[in-house]
Amino acid sequence: MKFEKIVLDEVVRCYAVSNIVLDGEEVLLYASEDPNTNCIAYWKNDLNRKEVVWNNSGGCMSIIQIPNRENEFLAVQEFYLKVTPSKSRLIWFKYSKEKGFESEVLVEIPYLHRFGLIKVENEILVLMSIIAKEKEYKEDWRTPGQLYYGKLPKNYGEKMQYKLVLDGLFKNHGFLIKNNIVYCSSENGLYEVSVNSLNHEEWKIVRSLDSPLSEVAFSDIDNDGIEEMLTIEPFHGNTINLYKKTDGVYTQIYKYPNEIDFAHAIQSININGKNYFVFGVRRVNAEIGIIGFDNEIYYEIIESGAGPANISFLSKDCDQWILSANHTKNEAAIYKLEKE
């Protein structure tokens, strides 16, 4: 596969990327870890059209559109491992052509790292993953992280209450929602969390892997009807492993062979009807690459030296774009699949 690289802007310590829909148009959002760098929105059909979403606030790892609420989305701000006490918060954004991007604080919660949304019984639930309950310095990991949930208010600007779902997650880094299941990965392994009854607050929690993990993603790359699981291990890890689930048990079937350090981004993607994983590493060769299957598992390097912190994927109007927050190169980048 060949990709054309498009650098939208220099973005210092580019940290998060997402694609959402505003007024019926696809929009790309790139945010930074740095508190003095703007979050910028780019319109897909005219990449020269861009607007500042917010400024003077960094520490953004997640930006997610609210389902069935036109022009509204949520984003984390002020997540910093070095700052004590933590200023992390979840912000509710609303967009209009007349007013641009408006924002209100939905909830303040220390060391909020990642979040996601699920719909249950006509409620939108906000699942919030906390990397640690408290810290005195950056490498203070004495207290575990948690998973919380709250019901998103019906009206923009209202505050949200939240409750504990799962505790005891040391170095609680990985977070993924797929088919209304929340996957939490930490030093304690992989937990699969789902809600049975919202009225009775009955949460089903299954520990499906006990090895220390940093990230997980799922994709059926060999097209046998069973999704493989790609992992980064351990926290900010130095290995990328692929697992197959057989009779309810995950078995490792592949290890990415190159030397890596600070692997940080993995994502499932579908290119021309085939499933792949895309991954990003922030140190050593700082590569962004693809893992696929063609009679055997293989990988391709898209670029070295980029150092993605997060990756998103956009497939629309015959375009297939890998969107990458290139932290090491300080770039808001697109890797556009070249048509054969």
Short mmCIF file of C-alpha atoms in Angstrom, two decimals:
data_model
loop_
_atom_site.label_atom_id
_atom_site.label_comp_id
_atom_site.label_asym_id
_atom_site.label_seq_id
_atom_site.Cartn_x
_atom_site.Cartn_y
_atom_site.Cartn_z
CA MET A 1 0.00 0.00 0.00
CA LYS A 2 1.14 3.52 -0.79
CA PHE A 3 0.09 6.62 1.11
CA GLU A 4 0.37 10.29 0.31
CA LYS A 5 1.27 12.27 3.41
CA ILE A 6 -0.45 15.59 4.03
CA VAL A 7 0.80 17.80 6.88
CA LEU A 8 -1.99 20.15 7.87
CA ASP A 9 -0.03 22.16 10.41
CA GLU A 10 2.80 22.08 12.90
CA VAL A 11 1.14 21.19 16.22
CA VAL A 12 3.47 21.05 19.19
CA ARG A 13 3.17 17.69 21.00
CA CYS A 14 0.13 16.72 18.93
CA TYR A 15 -1.76 14.31 21.16
CA ALA A 16 -5.30 13.56 19.95
CA VAL A 17 -7.12 13.28 16.65
CA SER A 18 -10.77 12.63 15.83
CA ASN A 19 -13.19 12.97 12.94
CA ILE A 20 -16.73 14.21 13.56
CA VAL A 21 -19.63 15.67 11.54
CA LEU A 22 -20.62 19.34 11.81
CA ASP A 23 -23.55 20.66 9.76
CA GLY A 24 -23.41 17.49 7.68
CA GLU A 25 -19.72 17.88 6.79
CA GLU A 26 -16.77 15.73 7.88
CA VAL A 27 -14.41 17.65 10.16
CA LEU A 28 -11.00 16.59 11.51
CA LEU A 29 -9.95 17.70 14.99
CA TYR A 30 -6.34 17.75 16.22
CA ALA A 31 -5.49 18.63 19.83
CA SER A 32 -2.27 18.90 21.80
CA GLU A 33 -0.71 17.75 25.04
CA ASP A 34 0.75 21.25 25.37
CA PRO A 35 -1.35 23.84 27.26
CA ASN A 36 -0.22 26.67 24.95
CA THR A 37 -1.23 25.02 21.66
CA ASN A 38 -4.64 25.41 19.99
CA CYS A 39 -7.03 22.61 19.09
CA ILE A 40 -7.84 23.04 15.40
CA ALA A 41 -10.74 21.83 13.25
CA TYR A 42 -10.18 21.15 9.52
CA TRP A 43 -13.00 20.61 7.03
CA LYS A 44 -12.40 17.47 4.95
CA ASN A 45 -13.70 18.86 1.68
CA ASP A 46 -11.55 21.98 2.01
CA LEU A 47 -8.52 21.40 4.23
CA ASN A 48 -7.60 25.08 3.97
CA ARG A 49 -10.75 25.85 5.93
CA LYS A 50 -9.93 25.63 9.60
CA GLU A 51 -11.14 27.05 12.90
CA VAL A 52 -9.78 27.16 16.43
CA VAL A 53 -11.85 24.90 18.68
CA TRP A 54 -10.14 26.02 21.87
CA ASN A 55 -6.90 27.56 23.06
CA ASN A 56 -4.86 27.82 26.27
CA SER A 57 -5.68 24.25 27.30
CA GLY A 58 -3.85 21.01 26.56
CA GLY A 59 -3.84 17.46 27.85
CA CYS A 60 -6.47 16.17 25.41
CA MET A 61 -6.48 12.40 24.73
CA SER A 62 -10.10 11.91 23.59
CA ILE A 63 -12.62 13.79 21.42
CA ILE A 64 -15.95 12.05 20.70
CA GLN A 65 -19.14 13.16 18.99
CA ILE A 66 -22.39 12.77 20.92
CA PRO A 67 -24.72 10.43 19.00
CA ASN A 68 -27.97 11.91 17.67
CA ARG A 69 -27.08 15.39 18.87
CA GLU A 70 -26.13 17.48 15.88
CA ASN A 71 -22.94 19.53 16.22
CA GLU A 72 -22.22 18.44 19.81
CA PHE A 73 -19.16 16.60 21.09
CA LEU A 74 -17.13 15.98 24.24
CA ALA A 75 -13.39 16.32 24.85
CA VAL A 76 -10.92 15.84 27.69
CA GLN A 77 -8.84 18.84 28.72
CA GLU A 78 -6.01 19.43 31.21
CA PHE A 79 -4.86 15.82 31.61
CA TYR A 80 -1.24 16.11 32.75
CA LEU A 81 0.75 13.48 34.64
CA LYS A 82 3.09 16.16 35.98
CA VAL A 83 0.44 18.48 37.45
CA THR A 84 -0.71 18.03 41.06
CA PRO A 85 -3.47 18.47 42.00
CA SER A 86 -5.01 17.38 38.72
CA LYS A 87 -7.10 19.81 36.67
CA SER A 88 -8.58 17.18 34.32
CA ARG A 89 -12.09 17.84 33.09
CA LEU A 90 -14.57 16.80 30.45
CA ILE A 91 -15.84 19.62 28.22
CA TRP A 92 -19.13 19.76 26.30
CA PHE A 93 -18.85 21.55 22.94
CA LYS A 94 -21.54 22.92 20.69
CA TYR A 95 -20.94 24.29 17.20
CA SER A 96 -22.86 26.72 14.99
CA LYS A 97 -21.80 28.80 12.01
CA GLU A 98 -23.01 31.92 13.81
CA LYS A 99 -21.22 31.41 17.13
CA GLY A 100 -18.45 28.95 16.24
CA PHE A 101 -17.40 26.58 19.03
CA GLU A 102 -19.05 27.12 22.41
CA SER A 103 -18.07 25.09 25.47
CA GLU A 104 -19.19 24.25 29.00
CA VAL A 105 -17.55 22.09 31.66
CA LEU A 106 -19.53 18.85 31.95
CA VAL A 107 -17.57 17.40 34.87
CA GLU A 108 -14.25 17.91 36.67
CA ILE A 109 -12.58 14.67 37.68
CA PRO A 110 -8.90 14.29 38.66
CA TYR A 111 -6.61 12.45 36.22
CA LEU A 112 -9.36 11.82 33.70
CA HIS A 113 -7.46 10.27 30.80
CA ARG A 114 -9.95 8.71 28.37
CA PHE A 115 -13.71 8.42 27.95
CA GLY A 116 -16.35 6.91 25.68
CA LEU A 117 -20.10 6.83 25.12
CA ILE A 118 -22.63 4.01 25.06
CA LYS A 119 -26.41 4.12 24.70
CA VAL A 120 -28.43 2.09 27.20
CA GLU A 121 -32.20 2.25 27.77
CA ASN A 122 -32.51 5.61 25.95
CA GLU A 123 -29.72 7.09 28.06
CA ILE A 124 -26.30 8.13 26.80
CA LEU A 125 -23.76 6.94 29.34
CA VAL A 126 -20.39 8.61 29.64
CA LEU A 127 -17.72 6.07 30.69
CA MET A 128 -14.66 7.81 32.16
CA SER A 129 -11.28 6.16 32.69
CA ILE A 130 -9.02 7.60 35.39
CA ILE A 131 -5.31 6.80 35.13
CA ALA A 132 -4.73 7.09 38.91
CA LYS A 133 -6.80 8.35 41.82
CA GLU A 134 -4.10 10.72 43.00
CA LYS A 135 -0.45 11.51 42.36
CA GLU A 136 2.26 13.51 44.09
CA TYR A 137 4.66 13.45 41.11
CA LYS A 138 4.72 12.08 37.56
CA GLU A 139 5.96 8.56 38.36
CA ASP A 140 3.84 8.15 41.49
CA TRP A 141 1.78 5.01 40.82
CA ARG A 142 0.88 4.08 44.40
CA THR A 143 -2.85 4.54 43.89
CA PRO A 144 -4.90 2.75 41.22
CA GLY A 145 -7.11 4.21 38.54
CA GLN A 146 -10.84 3.71 38.23
CA LEU A 147 -13.68 3.50 35.73
CA TYR A 148 -16.68 5.78 36.37
CA TYR A 149 -19.94 6.42 34.58
CA GLY A 150 -22.51 9.20 34.41
CA LYS A 151 -25.72 9.87 32.50
CA LEU A 152 -25.24 12.64 29.96
CA PRO A 153 -27.74 15.41 30.76
CA LYS A 154 -30.50 16.10 28.28
CA ASN A 155 -29.66 19.78 27.93
CA TYR A 156 -26.38 21.36 26.84
CA GLY A 157 -24.56 23.07 29.68
CA GLU A 158 -25.96 21.00 32.54
CA LYS A 159 -23.49 19.35 34.93
CA MET A 160 -23.13 15.59 35.26
CA GLN A 161 -22.94 13.38 38.34
CA TYR A 162 -20.89 10.18 38.21
CA LYS A 163 -20.50 6.86 40.03
CA LEU A 164 -17.78 4.24 40.40
CA VAL A 165 -17.94 1.11 38.23
CA LEU A 166 -14.50 -0.51 38.67
CA ASP A 167 -11.55 0.17 41.00
CA GLY A 168 -8.04 -1.18 41.46
CA LEU A 169 -6.67 -0.47 37.95
CA PHE A 170 -3.00 0.43 38.39
CA LYS A 171 -1.50 2.43 35.49
CA ASN A 172 -4.97 2.49 33.97
CA HIS A 173 -4.10 3.51 30.40
CA GLY A 174 -6.04 1.50 27.80
CA PHE A 175 -9.67 2.26 27.03
CA LEU A 176 -11.89 1.05 24.19
CA ILE A 177 -15.64 0.73 23.61
CA LYS A 178 -16.83 -1.83 21.07
CA ASN A 179 -20.38 -3.20 20.74
CA ASN A 180 -21.33 -1.49 24.04
CA ILE A 181 -18.55 -3.34 25.89
CA VAL A 182 -15.96 -1.22 27.67
CA TYR A 183 -12.43 -2.63 27.56
CA CYS A 184 -10.11 -1.37 30.31
CA SER A 185 -6.44 -2.36 30.16
CA SER A 186 -3.95 -1.71 32.92
CA GLU A 187 -1.22 -3.37 34.97
CA ASN A 188 -4.01 -5.65 36.24
CA GLY A 189 -4.76 -6.97 32.74
CA LEU A 190 -7.84 -6.64 30.55
CA TYR A 191 -11.34 -6.12 31.94
CA GLU A 192 -14.52 -6.31 29.84
CA VAL A 193 -17.29 -4.21 31.36
CA SER A 194 -20.94 -4.08 30.29
CA VAL A 195 -24.19 -3.02 31.92
CA ASN A 196 -27.04 -5.50 32.36
CA SER A 197 -29.59 -3.17 33.89
CA LEU A 198 -29.19 0.56 34.18
CA ASN A 199 -32.15 0.86 36.56
CA HIS A 200 -30.52 -1.57 39.00
CA GLU A 201 -26.94 -0.49 38.18
CA GLU A 202 -25.96 -4.07 37.43
CA TRP A 203 -22.56 -4.10 35.74
CA LYS A 204 -21.00 -7.28 34.37
CA ILE A 205 -17.21 -7.32 34.82
CA VAL A 206 -15.00 -10.03 33.31
CA ARG A 207 -11.23 -10.19 33.59
CA SER A 208 -10.19 -11.79 30.28
CA LEU A 209 -6.40 -11.36 30.40
CA ASP A 210 -4.13 -10.91 33.39
CA SER A 211 -0.89 -9.66 31.79
CA PRO A 212 -0.02 -5.94 32.11
CA LEU A 213 -1.42 -4.00 29.15
CA SER A 214 -1.38 -0.46 27.84
CA GLU A 215 -3.77 -0.58 24.83
CA VAL A 216 -6.03 -3.05 22.99
CA ALA A 217 -7.77 -3.09 19.60
CA PHE A 218 -9.80 -5.72 17.73
CA SER A 219 -9.96 -6.63 14.04
CA ASP A 220 -10.60 -9.81 12.03
CA ILE A 221 -7.50 -9.54 9.85
CA ASP A 222 -7.51 -13.18 8.69
CA ASN A 223 -11.24 -13.01 7.80
CA ASP A 224 -12.23 -16.18 9.68
CA GLY A 225 -15.10 -14.53 11.53
CA ILE A 226 -13.17 -14.21 14.82
CA GLU A 227 -11.54 -10.91 15.68
CA GLU A 228 -7.88 -10.89 16.66
CA MET A 229 -6.75 -8.63 19.51
CA LEU A 230 -3.71 -6.39 19.15
CA THR A 231 -2.08 -5.14 22.36
CA ILE A 232 0.60 -2.77 23.54
CA GLU A 233 2.39 -4.22 26.55
CA PRO A 234 3.10 -3.15 29.27
CA PHE A 235 2.32 0.50 30.22
CA HIS A 236 3.62 2.77 27.41
CA GLY A 237 5.01 -0.52 26.23
CA ASN A 238 7.94 -1.96 24.34
CA THR A 239 6.04 -4.85 22.71
CA ILE A 240 3.11 -5.12 20.31
CA ASN A 241 1.43 -8.54 20.43
CA LEU A 242 -1.40 -10.20 18.51
CA TYR A 243 -3.78 -12.64 20.22
CA LYS A 244 -6.36 -15.16 19.00
CA LYS A 245 -9.30 -16.12 21.20
CA THR A 246 -10.09 -19.84 21.24
CA ASP A 247 -12.62 -21.44 23.60
CA GLY A 248 -12.76 -18.16 25.51
CA VAL A 249 -8.98 -17.95 26.05
CA TYR A 250 -6.59 -15.46 24.41
CA THR A 251 -3.41 -17.02 22.99
CA GLN A 252 -0.53 -14.95 21.60
CA ILE A 253 0.10 -15.74 17.92
CA TYR A 254 2.41 -12.91 16.80
CA LYS A 255 4.86 -10.33 18.15
CA TYR A 256 5.88 -7.26 16.19
CA PRO A 257 9.57 -7.96 15.58
CA ASN A 258 11.17 -4.50 15.61
CA GLU A 259 12.65 -2.77 18.64
CA ILE A 260 10.18 -0.24 20.00
CA ASP A 261 9.72 2.01 23.01
CA PHE A 262 6.68 4.00 24.11
CA ALA A 263 4.18 2.38 21.77
CA HIS A 264 1.07 4.47 22.23
CA ALA A 265 -1.48 4.10 19.42
CA ILE A 266 -3.33 1.13 17.90
CA GLN A 267 -6.52 1.15 15.86
CA SER A 268 -8.53 -1.25 13.72
CA ILE A 269 -9.16 -0.09 10.14
CA ASN A 270 -10.74 -1.42 6.94
CA ILE A 271 -9.09 -0.58 3.63
CA ASN A 272 -10.78 -1.63 0.41
CA GLY A 273 -12.83 -4.23 2.26
CA LYS A 274 -9.89 -5.80 4.13
CA ASN A 275 -9.27 -5.55 7.86
CA TYR A 276 -5.98 -4.30 9.31
CA PHE A 277 -4.46 -2.82 12.42
CA VAL A 278 -2.58 0.47 12.33
CA PHE A 279 -0.09 1.25 15.10
CA GLY A 280 2.10 4.13 16.27
CA VAL A 281 5.29 4.21 18.34
CA ARG A 282 6.75 7.38 19.88
CA ARG A 283 10.43 6.42 20.41
CA VAL A 284 13.33 4.49 18.79
CA ASN A 285 12.20 4.47 15.11
CA ALA A 286 8.96 6.26 16.06
CA GLU A 287 7.10 4.48 13.27
CA ILE A 288 3.53 4.37 12.08
CA GLY A 289 2.68 1.07 10.42
CA ILE A 290 0.06 -1.48 9.43
CA ILE A 291 -0.36 -5.13 10.47
CA GLY A 292 -2.34 -7.35 8.10
CA PHE A 293 -2.76 -10.93 6.93
CA ASP A 294 -2.02 -12.47 3.51
CA ASN A 295 -1.45 -16.20 4.05
CA GLU A 296 0.56 -15.07 7.07
CA ILE A 297 0.74 -12.08 9.40
CA TYR A 298 2.87 -9.24 8.06
CA TYR A 299 3.58 -5.57 8.69
CA GLU A 300 4.31 -2.52 6.56
CA ILE A 301 5.91 0.72 7.73
CA ILE A 302 4.13 3.84 6.51
CA GLU A 303 6.65 6.30 7.95
CA SER A 304 9.47 6.32 10.48
CA GLY A 305 10.15 9.26 12.79
CA ALA A 306 6.53 10.42 13.02
CA GLY A 307 5.82 9.18 16.56
CA PRO A 308 1.99 9.06 16.66
CA ALA A 309 0.30 9.52 20.02
CA ASN A 310 -3.16 8.76 18.61
CA ILE A 311 -4.66 7.61 15.32
CA SER A 312 -8.10 7.79 13.73
CA PHE A 313 -9.44 6.50 10.41
CA LEU A 314 -11.77 8.13 7.90
CA SER A 315 -13.31 6.30 4.96
CA LYS A 316 -15.75 8.42 2.97
CA ASP A 317 -16.42 9.49 -0.61
CA CYS A 318 -13.84 7.01 -1.99
CA ASP A 319 -11.16 8.50 0.30
CA GLN A 320 -9.40 6.37 2.91
CA TRP A 321 -7.37 8.46 5.30
CA ILE A 322 -5.34 7.54 8.35
CA LEU A 323 -5.40 10.60 10.61
CA SER A 324 -2.39 10.79 12.90
CA ALA A 325 -1.44 13.01 15.82
CA ASN A 326 2.32 12.89 15.24
CA HIS A 327 3.63 13.76 18.68
CA THR A 328 7.33 13.22 17.92
CA LYS A 329 7.25 15.30 14.71
CA ASN A 330 4.82 17.88 16.11
CA GLU A 331 2.43 17.36 13.19
CA ALA A 332 -1.26 17.19 12.44
CA ALA A 333 -1.00 14.64 9.64
CA ILE A 334 -3.07 12.68 7.14
CA TYR A 335 -1.89 9.54 5.34
CA LYS A 336 -4.09 9.30 2.27
CA LEU A 337 -4.27 5.94 0.54
CA GLU A 338 -3.21 6.31 -3.06
CA LYS A 339 -5.64 4.83 -5.56
CA GLU A 340 -4.22 2.05 -7.71
#
